[in-house]
Amino acid sequence: MKIRKLCIVGVAGLTAGLLYAHEESVATRLKTSSEVLTEIMSAPDSGIPQELLEKSQCIVIVPGLKKAAFIVGGKYGRGFISCRSNAGPGWSSPAGVKVEGGSFGFQIGGSETDVVMLVMNKRGAEKLLSSKFTLGADASVAAGPVGRSSAADTDLKLQAEILTYSRSRGVFAGIALNGATLRPDKESNTELYGAGVTNRQIVMGSKKRSPVAAAELTANLNKYSGRKE
């Protein structure tokens, strides 16, 4: 029994090591997030429907969400959330978020996936800006429809507060992410805005101006969906 427990702990440690290894800098993640958005929105027939992006209240982009599995599985990623700005037209400065989740089962493998989430209303945004948030438990979530011809599917999807998408190996699709947990990335926020700044303060516009490193991502959000409130 003790040997089995030690093996499980060792395997869990190995999985965690795979997930946390080779993390990119904050500036690199911001640039990659901007590139992910551009590539997805530049393929209208196989990307996020424009009408959904227009209606969304917030967006979460997690480039390179890591999944590693060796008996004990796990997910880990760092990205950014931006919401419709309260200070005027366009989008807010991006705030850092961490995505974490786990699963158990006999599985071996690993992958990296770009994840995009659309928060469709202010109620969902309020929940997402809390200290800890679990998809499916704290707000309704559904795999988002893809492409221009998704109108028939869109009405059903709009019942969900959050629509989720993934892109892996060039294939973009809606994906269910029930059980994944999101929380503020305090380390990234400290690097970008200084210590003690919360995600709510950043996206609600009550804190400092957007850093230079975030300019490209904010510009692209405004380019693809810069509607006024």
PDB file of C-alpha atoms in Angstrom:
ATOM      1  CA  MET A   1       0.000   0.000   0.000  1.00  0.00           C
ATOM      2  CA  LYS A   2       2.804   2.415   0.941  1.00  0.00           C
ATOM      3  CA  ILE A   3       4.662   1.635  -2.280  1.00  0.00           C
ATOM      4  CA  ARG A   4       1.518   2.290  -4.292  1.00  0.00           C
ATOM      5  CA  LYS A   5       1.008   5.644  -2.577  1.00  0.00           C
ATOM      6  CA  LEU A   6       4.623   6.588  -3.210  1.00  0.00           C
ATOM      7  CA  CYS A   7       4.227   5.690  -6.880  1.00  0.00           C
ATOM      8  CA  ILE A   8       1.099   7.837  -7.191  1.00  0.00           C
ATOM      9  CA  VAL A   9       2.827  10.779  -5.505  1.00  0.00           C
ATOM     10  CA  GLY A  10       5.866  10.341  -7.741  1.00  0.00           C
ATOM     11  CA  VAL A  11       3.764  10.161 -10.880  1.00  0.00           C
ATOM     12  CA  ALA A  12       1.766  13.219  -9.817  1.00  0.00           C
ATOM     13  CA  GLY A  13       5.037  15.070  -9.290  1.00  0.00           C
ATOM     14  CA  LEU A  14       6.245  14.038 -12.729  1.00  0.00           C
ATOM     15  CA  THR A  15       2.977  15.231 -14.281  1.00  0.00           C
ATOM     16  CA  ALA A  16       3.243  18.564 -12.465  1.00  0.00           C
ATOM     17  CA  GLY A  17       6.822  18.936 -13.658  1.00  0.00           C
ATOM     18  CA  LEU A  18       5.757  18.419 -17.248  1.00  0.00           C
ATOM     19  CA  LEU A  19       2.960  20.965 -16.885  1.00  0.00           C
ATOM     20  CA  TYR A  20       5.037  23.735 -15.301  1.00  0.00           C
ATOM     21  CA  ALA A  21       8.234  23.321 -17.301  1.00  0.00           C
ATOM     22  CA  HIS A  22       9.385  25.826 -19.925  1.00  0.00           C
ATOM     23  CA  GLU A  23       6.966  28.631 -19.064  1.00  0.00           C
ATOM     24  CA  GLU A  24       7.063  31.682 -21.297  1.00  0.00           C
ATOM     25  CA  SER A  25       7.532  35.246 -20.104  1.00  0.00           C
ATOM     26  CA  VAL A  26       4.513  37.529 -19.584  1.00  0.00           C
ATOM     27  CA  ALA A  27       5.423  39.596 -22.651  1.00  0.00           C
ATOM     28  CA  THR A  28       5.700  36.465 -24.786  1.00  0.00           C
ATOM     29  CA  ARG A  29       2.319  35.177 -23.572  1.00  0.00           C
ATOM     30  CA  LEU A  30       0.706  38.511 -24.414  1.00  0.00           C
ATOM     31  CA  LYS A  31       2.176  38.453 -27.912  1.00  0.00           C
ATOM     32  CA  THR A  32       1.165  34.824 -28.436  1.00  0.00           C
ATOM     33  CA  SER A  33      -2.371  35.574 -27.194  1.00  0.00           C
ATOM     34  CA  SER A  34      -2.633  38.347 -29.759  1.00  0.00           C
ATOM     35  CA  GLU A  35      -1.426  36.016 -32.503  1.00  0.00           C
ATOM     36  CA  VAL A  36      -3.943  33.335 -31.471  1.00  0.00           C
ATOM     37  CA  LEU A  37      -6.791  35.870 -31.708  1.00  0.00           C
ATOM     38  CA  THR A  38      -5.626  37.132 -35.109  1.00  0.00           C
ATOM     39  CA  GLU A  39      -5.267  33.650 -36.582  1.00  0.00           C
ATOM     40  CA  ILE A  40      -8.687  32.550 -35.325  1.00  0.00           C
ATOM     41  CA  MET A  41     -10.527  35.668 -36.495  1.00  0.00           C
ATOM     42  CA  SER A  42      -8.733  35.639 -39.867  1.00  0.00           C
ATOM     43  CA  ALA A  43     -10.449  32.339 -40.709  1.00  0.00           C
ATOM     44  CA  PRO A  44     -14.158  33.295 -40.586  1.00  0.00           C
ATOM     45  CA  ASP A  45     -15.366  29.996 -42.022  1.00  0.00           C
ATOM     46  CA  SER A  46     -13.705  28.002 -39.261  1.00  0.00           C
ATOM     47  CA  GLY A  47     -13.289  30.478 -36.396  1.00  0.00           C
ATOM     48  CA  ILE A  48     -15.399  32.229 -33.757  1.00  0.00           C
ATOM     49  CA  PRO A  49     -18.623  33.632 -35.288  1.00  0.00           C
ATOM     50  CA  GLN A  50     -18.322  37.395 -35.491  1.00  0.00           C
ATOM     51  CA  GLU A  51     -21.784  37.925 -33.983  1.00  0.00           C
ATOM     52  CA  LEU A  52     -20.775  36.035 -30.864  1.00  0.00           C
ATOM     53  CA  LEU A  53     -17.611  38.072 -30.366  1.00  0.00           C
ATOM     54  CA  GLU A  54     -19.698  41.234 -30.814  1.00  0.00           C
ATOM     55  CA  LYS A  55     -22.132  40.123 -28.110  1.00  0.00           C
ATOM     56  CA  SER A  56     -19.521  38.915 -25.652  1.00  0.00           C
ATOM     57  CA  GLN A  57     -18.778  40.804 -22.455  1.00  0.00           C
ATOM     58  CA  CYS A  58     -15.300  39.393 -21.847  1.00  0.00           C
ATOM     59  CA  ILE A  59     -12.780  37.132 -23.544  1.00  0.00           C
ATOM     60  CA  VAL A  60     -10.202  34.784 -22.037  1.00  0.00           C
ATOM     61  CA  ILE A  61      -7.255  33.650 -24.165  1.00  0.00           C
ATOM     62  CA  VAL A  62      -4.927  30.934 -22.879  1.00  0.00           C
ATOM     63  CA  PRO A  63      -2.192  30.162 -25.405  1.00  0.00           C
ATOM     64  CA  GLY A  64      -0.637  26.731 -25.095  1.00  0.00           C
ATOM     65  CA  LEU A  65      -2.755  25.202 -22.328  1.00  0.00           C
ATOM     66  CA  LYS A  66      -0.667  22.223 -21.290  1.00  0.00           C
ATOM     67  CA  LYS A  67      -2.121  18.790 -20.678  1.00  0.00           C
ATOM     68  CA  ALA A  68       0.042  16.011 -19.324  1.00  0.00           C
ATOM     69  CA  ALA A  69      -1.067  12.562 -18.296  1.00  0.00           C
ATOM     70  CA  PHE A  70       0.608   9.522 -16.870  1.00  0.00           C
ATOM     71  CA  ILE A  71      -2.088   7.702 -14.881  1.00  0.00           C
ATOM     72  CA  VAL A  72      -2.830  11.013 -13.123  1.00  0.00           C
ATOM     73  CA  GLY A  73      -3.826  13.693 -15.606  1.00  0.00           C
ATOM     74  CA  GLY A  74      -3.708  17.450 -15.322  1.00  0.00           C
ATOM     75  CA  LYS A  75      -4.213  20.731 -17.157  1.00  0.00           C
ATOM     76  CA  TYR A  76      -2.349  23.984 -16.613  1.00  0.00           C
ATOM     77  CA  GLY A  77      -2.180  27.253 -18.507  1.00  0.00           C
ATOM     78  CA  ARG A  78      -1.601  30.978 -18.086  1.00  0.00           C
ATOM     79  CA  GLY A  79      -3.362  33.573 -20.168  1.00  0.00           C
ATOM     80  CA  PHE A  80      -5.340  36.795 -20.015  1.00  0.00           C
ATOM     81  CA  ILE A  81      -8.850  38.142 -19.602  1.00  0.00           C
ATOM     82  CA  SER A  82     -10.105  41.373 -21.130  1.00  0.00           C
ATOM     83  CA  CYS A  83     -13.606  42.846 -20.837  1.00  0.00           C
ATOM     84  CA  ARG A  84     -15.591  45.630 -22.437  1.00  0.00           C
ATOM     85  CA  SER A  85     -14.115  48.783 -20.974  1.00  0.00           C
ATOM     86  CA  ASN A  86     -16.087  50.859 -18.455  1.00  0.00           C
ATOM     87  CA  ALA A  87     -13.838  53.800 -19.238  1.00  0.00           C
ATOM     88  CA  GLY A  88     -15.012  54.162 -22.843  1.00  0.00           C
ATOM     89  CA  PRO A  89     -15.328  52.231 -26.093  1.00  0.00           C
ATOM     90  CA  GLY A  90     -13.209  49.201 -26.750  1.00  0.00           C
ATOM     91  CA  TRP A  91     -11.638  46.624 -24.485  1.00  0.00           C
ATOM     92  CA  SER A  92      -9.966  46.831 -21.097  1.00  0.00           C
ATOM     93  CA  SER A  93      -6.345  46.195 -20.251  1.00  0.00           C
ATOM     94  CA  PRO A  94      -5.679  42.451 -19.993  1.00  0.00           C
ATOM     95  CA  ALA A  95      -5.442  40.812 -16.583  1.00  0.00           C
ATOM     96  CA  GLY A  96      -3.575  37.572 -15.928  1.00  0.00           C
ATOM     97  CA  VAL A  97      -5.419  34.310 -15.292  1.00  0.00           C
ATOM     98  CA  LYS A  98      -4.364  30.765 -14.510  1.00  0.00           C
ATOM     99  CA  VAL A  99      -6.326  27.745 -15.685  1.00  0.00           C
ATOM    100  CA  GLU A 100      -5.996  24.542 -13.736  1.00  0.00           C
ATOM    101  CA  GLY A 101      -7.837  21.249 -13.764  1.00  0.00           C
ATOM    102  CA  GLY A 102      -7.278  17.554 -13.298  1.00  0.00           C
ATOM    103  CA  SER A 103      -8.622  14.139 -14.147  1.00  0.00           C
ATOM    104  CA  PHE A 104      -7.943  10.601 -13.060  1.00  0.00           C
ATOM    105  CA  GLY A 105      -7.755   7.525 -15.199  1.00  0.00           C
ATOM    106  CA  PHE A 106      -5.342   5.294 -17.022  1.00  0.00           C
ATOM    107  CA  GLN A 107      -3.888   7.600 -19.622  1.00  0.00           C
ATOM    108  CA  ILE A 108      -0.502   8.428 -21.048  1.00  0.00           C
ATOM    109  CA  GLY A 109       0.300  11.395 -23.229  1.00  0.00           C
ATOM    110  CA  GLY A 110       0.636  15.155 -23.400  1.00  0.00           C
ATOM    111  CA  SER A 111      -0.392  18.065 -25.592  1.00  0.00           C
ATOM    112  CA  GLU A 112      -0.658  21.830 -25.877  1.00  0.00           C
ATOM    113  CA  THR A 113      -3.877  23.540 -26.881  1.00  0.00           C
ATOM    114  CA  ASP A 114      -4.856  27.185 -27.385  1.00  0.00           C
ATOM    115  CA  VAL A 115      -8.045  27.910 -25.434  1.00  0.00           C
ATOM    116  CA  VAL A 116     -10.450  30.813 -25.956  1.00  0.00           C
ATOM    117  CA  MET A 117     -13.479  31.543 -23.787  1.00  0.00           C
ATOM    118  CA  LEU A 118     -16.238  34.055 -24.502  1.00  0.00           C
ATOM    119  CA  VAL A 119     -18.100  35.384 -21.480  1.00  0.00           C
ATOM    120  CA  MET A 120     -21.516  36.260 -22.841  1.00  0.00           C
ATOM    121  CA  ASN A 121     -23.015  38.453 -20.106  1.00  0.00           C
ATOM    122  CA  LYS A 122     -22.124  40.663 -17.143  1.00  0.00           C
ATOM    123  CA  ARG A 123     -23.269  38.027 -14.650  1.00  0.00           C
ATOM    124  CA  GLY A 124     -20.694  35.606 -16.045  1.00  0.00           C
ATOM    125  CA  ALA A 125     -18.070  38.362 -16.014  1.00  0.00           C
ATOM    126  CA  GLU A 126     -18.744  39.130 -12.350  1.00  0.00           C
ATOM    127  CA  LYS A 127     -18.248  35.483 -11.438  1.00  0.00           C
ATOM    128  CA  LEU A 128     -15.097  35.213 -13.515  1.00  0.00           C
ATOM    129  CA  LEU A 129     -13.561  38.188 -11.701  1.00  0.00           C
ATOM    130  CA  SER A 130     -13.918  36.479  -8.339  1.00  0.00           C
ATOM    131  CA  SER A 131     -10.922  35.002  -6.554  1.00  0.00           C
ATOM    132  CA  LYS A 132     -11.609  31.495  -7.845  1.00  0.00           C
ATOM    133  CA  PHE A 133     -13.985  30.262 -10.518  1.00  0.00           C
ATOM    134  CA  THR A 134     -14.903  26.777 -11.748  1.00  0.00           C
ATOM    135  CA  LEU A 135     -16.416  26.283 -15.192  1.00  0.00           C
ATOM    136  CA  GLY A 136     -19.721  24.457 -15.047  1.00  0.00           C
ATOM    137  CA  ALA A 137     -20.083  24.892 -11.288  1.00  0.00           C
ATOM    138  CA  ASP A 138     -19.982  28.680 -10.874  1.00  0.00           C
ATOM    139  CA  ALA A 139     -21.416  29.492 -14.317  1.00  0.00           C
ATOM    140  CA  SER A 140     -23.015  27.574 -17.166  1.00  0.00           C
ATOM    141  CA  VAL A 141     -20.580  26.645 -19.923  1.00  0.00           C
ATOM    142  CA  ALA A 142     -20.909  25.113 -23.388  1.00  0.00           C
ATOM    143  CA  ALA A 143     -18.743  24.286 -26.381  1.00  0.00           C
ATOM    144  CA  GLY A 144     -18.992  27.270 -28.696  1.00  0.00           C
ATOM    145  CA  PRO A 145     -20.290  27.082 -32.280  1.00  0.00           C
ATOM    146  CA  VAL A 146     -17.759  27.619 -35.073  1.00  0.00           C
ATOM    147  CA  GLY A 147     -17.877  29.377 -38.453  1.00  0.00           C
ATOM    148  CA  ARG A 148     -20.285  31.553 -40.406  1.00  0.00           C
ATOM    149  CA  SER A 149     -22.974  28.892 -40.711  1.00  0.00           C
ATOM    150  CA  SER A 150     -23.464  28.452 -36.985  1.00  0.00           C
ATOM    151  CA  ALA A 151     -26.509  30.734 -36.641  1.00  0.00           C
ATOM    152  CA  ALA A 152     -28.916  27.862 -36.084  1.00  0.00           C
ATOM    153  CA  ASP A 153     -26.740  26.535 -33.296  1.00  0.00           C
ATOM    154  CA  THR A 154     -26.059  29.927 -31.784  1.00  0.00           C
ATOM    155  CA  ASP A 155     -29.457  30.424 -30.108  1.00  0.00           C
ATOM    156  CA  LEU A 156     -28.977  27.266 -28.089  1.00  0.00           C
ATOM    157  CA  LYS A 157     -25.421  28.150 -27.152  1.00  0.00           C
ATOM    158  CA  LEU A 158     -26.412  31.625 -25.947  1.00  0.00           C
ATOM    159  CA  GLN A 159     -28.167  30.053 -22.980  1.00  0.00           C
ATOM    160  CA  ALA A 160     -24.686  29.413 -21.585  1.00  0.00           C
ATOM    161  CA  GLU A 161     -22.837  32.178 -19.779  1.00  0.00           C
ATOM    162  CA  ILE A 162     -19.475  31.064 -21.180  1.00  0.00           C
ATOM    163  CA  LEU A 163     -18.653  29.544 -24.578  1.00  0.00           C
ATOM    164  CA  THR A 164     -15.368  27.656 -24.857  1.00  0.00           C
ATOM    165  CA  TYR A 165     -13.122  26.866 -27.808  1.00  0.00           C
ATOM    166  CA  SER A 166      -9.821  25.115 -28.410  1.00  0.00           C
ATOM    167  CA  ARG A 167      -7.264  24.939 -31.188  1.00  0.00           C
ATOM    168  CA  SER A 168      -4.812  22.080 -31.460  1.00  0.00           C
ATOM    169  CA  ARG A 169      -2.610  21.249 -34.434  1.00  0.00           C
ATOM    170  CA  GLY A 170      -4.422  23.791 -36.587  1.00  0.00           C
ATOM    171  CA  VAL A 171      -7.916  22.471 -35.864  1.00  0.00           C
ATOM    172  CA  PHE A 172     -10.283  24.935 -34.176  1.00  0.00           C
ATOM    173  CA  ALA A 173     -13.461  23.708 -32.487  1.00  0.00           C
ATOM    174  CA  GLY A 174     -15.817  24.200 -29.584  1.00  0.00           C
ATOM    175  CA  ILE A 175     -14.809  22.160 -26.562  1.00  0.00           C
ATOM    176  CA  ALA A 176     -16.400  21.436 -23.197  1.00  0.00           C
ATOM    177  CA  LEU A 177     -14.202  22.553 -20.297  1.00  0.00           C
ATOM    178  CA  ASN A 178     -16.406  21.670 -17.340  1.00  0.00           C
ATOM    179  CA  GLY A 179     -14.445  21.441 -14.120  1.00  0.00           C
ATOM    180  CA  ALA A 180     -11.512  23.637 -15.149  1.00  0.00           C
ATOM    181  CA  THR A 181     -10.700  26.256 -12.508  1.00  0.00           C
ATOM    182  CA  LEU A 182      -9.681  29.844 -13.254  1.00  0.00           C
ATOM    183  CA  ARG A 183      -8.017  32.191 -10.791  1.00  0.00           C
ATOM    184  CA  PRO A 184      -6.036  35.442 -11.010  1.00  0.00           C
ATOM    185  CA  ASP A 185      -2.396  35.192 -12.075  1.00  0.00           C
ATOM    186  CA  LYS A 186      -0.983  37.481  -9.406  1.00  0.00           C
ATOM    187  CA  GLU A 187       2.611  37.063 -10.564  1.00  0.00           C
ATOM    188  CA  SER A 188       1.839  38.246 -14.100  1.00  0.00           C
ATOM    189  CA  ASN A 189      -0.292  41.137 -12.826  1.00  0.00           C
ATOM    190  CA  THR A 190       2.485  42.253 -10.488  1.00  0.00           C
ATOM    191  CA  GLU A 191       4.963  42.259 -13.351  1.00  0.00           C
ATOM    192  CA  LEU A 192       2.617  44.252 -15.592  1.00  0.00           C
ATOM    193  CA  TYR A 193       0.896  46.623 -13.139  1.00  0.00           C
ATOM    194  CA  GLY A 194       2.676  46.450  -9.792  1.00  0.00           C
ATOM    195  CA  ALA A 195       1.889  44.622  -6.579  1.00  0.00           C
ATOM    196  CA  GLY A 196      -1.585  44.359  -5.088  1.00  0.00           C
ATOM    197  CA  VAL A 197      -3.605  45.025  -8.258  1.00  0.00           C
ATOM    198  CA  THR A 198      -6.646  42.791  -8.695  1.00  0.00           C
ATOM    199  CA  ASN A 199      -8.180  41.490 -11.918  1.00  0.00           C
ATOM    200  CA  ARG A 200     -11.331  43.478 -11.190  1.00  0.00           C
ATOM    201  CA  GLN A 201      -9.353  46.715 -10.861  1.00  0.00           C
ATOM    202  CA  ILE A 202      -7.517  46.045 -14.117  1.00  0.00           C
ATOM    203  CA  VAL A 203     -10.481  45.167 -16.344  1.00  0.00           C
ATOM    204  CA  MET A 204     -12.836  47.709 -14.774  1.00  0.00           C
ATOM    205  CA  GLY A 205     -10.386  50.467 -15.638  1.00  0.00           C
ATOM    206  CA  SER A 206      -9.781  51.738 -12.109  1.00  0.00           C
ATOM    207  CA  LYS A 207      -6.051  51.040 -12.242  1.00  0.00           C
ATOM    208  CA  LYS A 208      -3.077  52.124 -14.318  1.00  0.00           C
ATOM    209  CA  ARG A 209      -3.014  52.353 -18.081  1.00  0.00           C
ATOM    210  CA  SER A 210      -2.358  49.285 -20.153  1.00  0.00           C
ATOM    211  CA  PRO A 211       1.344  48.355 -20.338  1.00  0.00           C
ATOM    212  CA  VAL A 212       3.210  48.565 -23.622  1.00  0.00           C
ATOM    213  CA  ALA A 213       3.484  44.770 -23.787  1.00  0.00           C
ATOM    214  CA  ALA A 214      -0.324  44.517 -23.921  1.00  0.00           C
ATOM    215  CA  ALA A 215      -0.827  47.089 -26.688  1.00  0.00           C
ATOM    216  CA  GLU A 216      -0.916  44.565 -29.557  1.00  0.00           C
ATOM    217  CA  LEU A 217      -3.514  42.323 -27.901  1.00  0.00           C
ATOM    218  CA  THR A 218      -5.770  45.262 -26.999  1.00  0.00           C
ATOM    219  CA  ALA A 219      -5.444  46.696 -30.501  1.00  0.00           C
ATOM    220  CA  ASN A 220      -6.442  43.388 -32.075  1.00  0.00           C
ATOM    221  CA  LEU A 221      -9.439  43.016 -29.777  1.00  0.00           C
ATOM    222  CA  ASN A 222     -10.580  46.488 -30.811  1.00  0.00           C
ATOM    223  CA  LYS A 223      -9.903  45.651 -34.449  1.00  0.00           C
ATOM    224  CA  TYR A 224     -12.065  42.532 -34.473  1.00  0.00           C
ATOM    225  CA  SER A 225     -14.773  43.720 -32.082  1.00  0.00           C
ATOM    226  CA  GLY A 226     -14.510  47.305 -30.954  1.00  0.00           C
ATOM    227  CA  ARG A 227     -18.194  48.048 -30.370  1.00  0.00           C
ATOM    228  CA  LYS A 228     -19.259  50.759 -27.942  1.00  0.00           C
ATOM    229  CA  GLU A 229     -21.363  50.073 -24.880  1.00  0.00           C
TER     230      GLU A 229
END
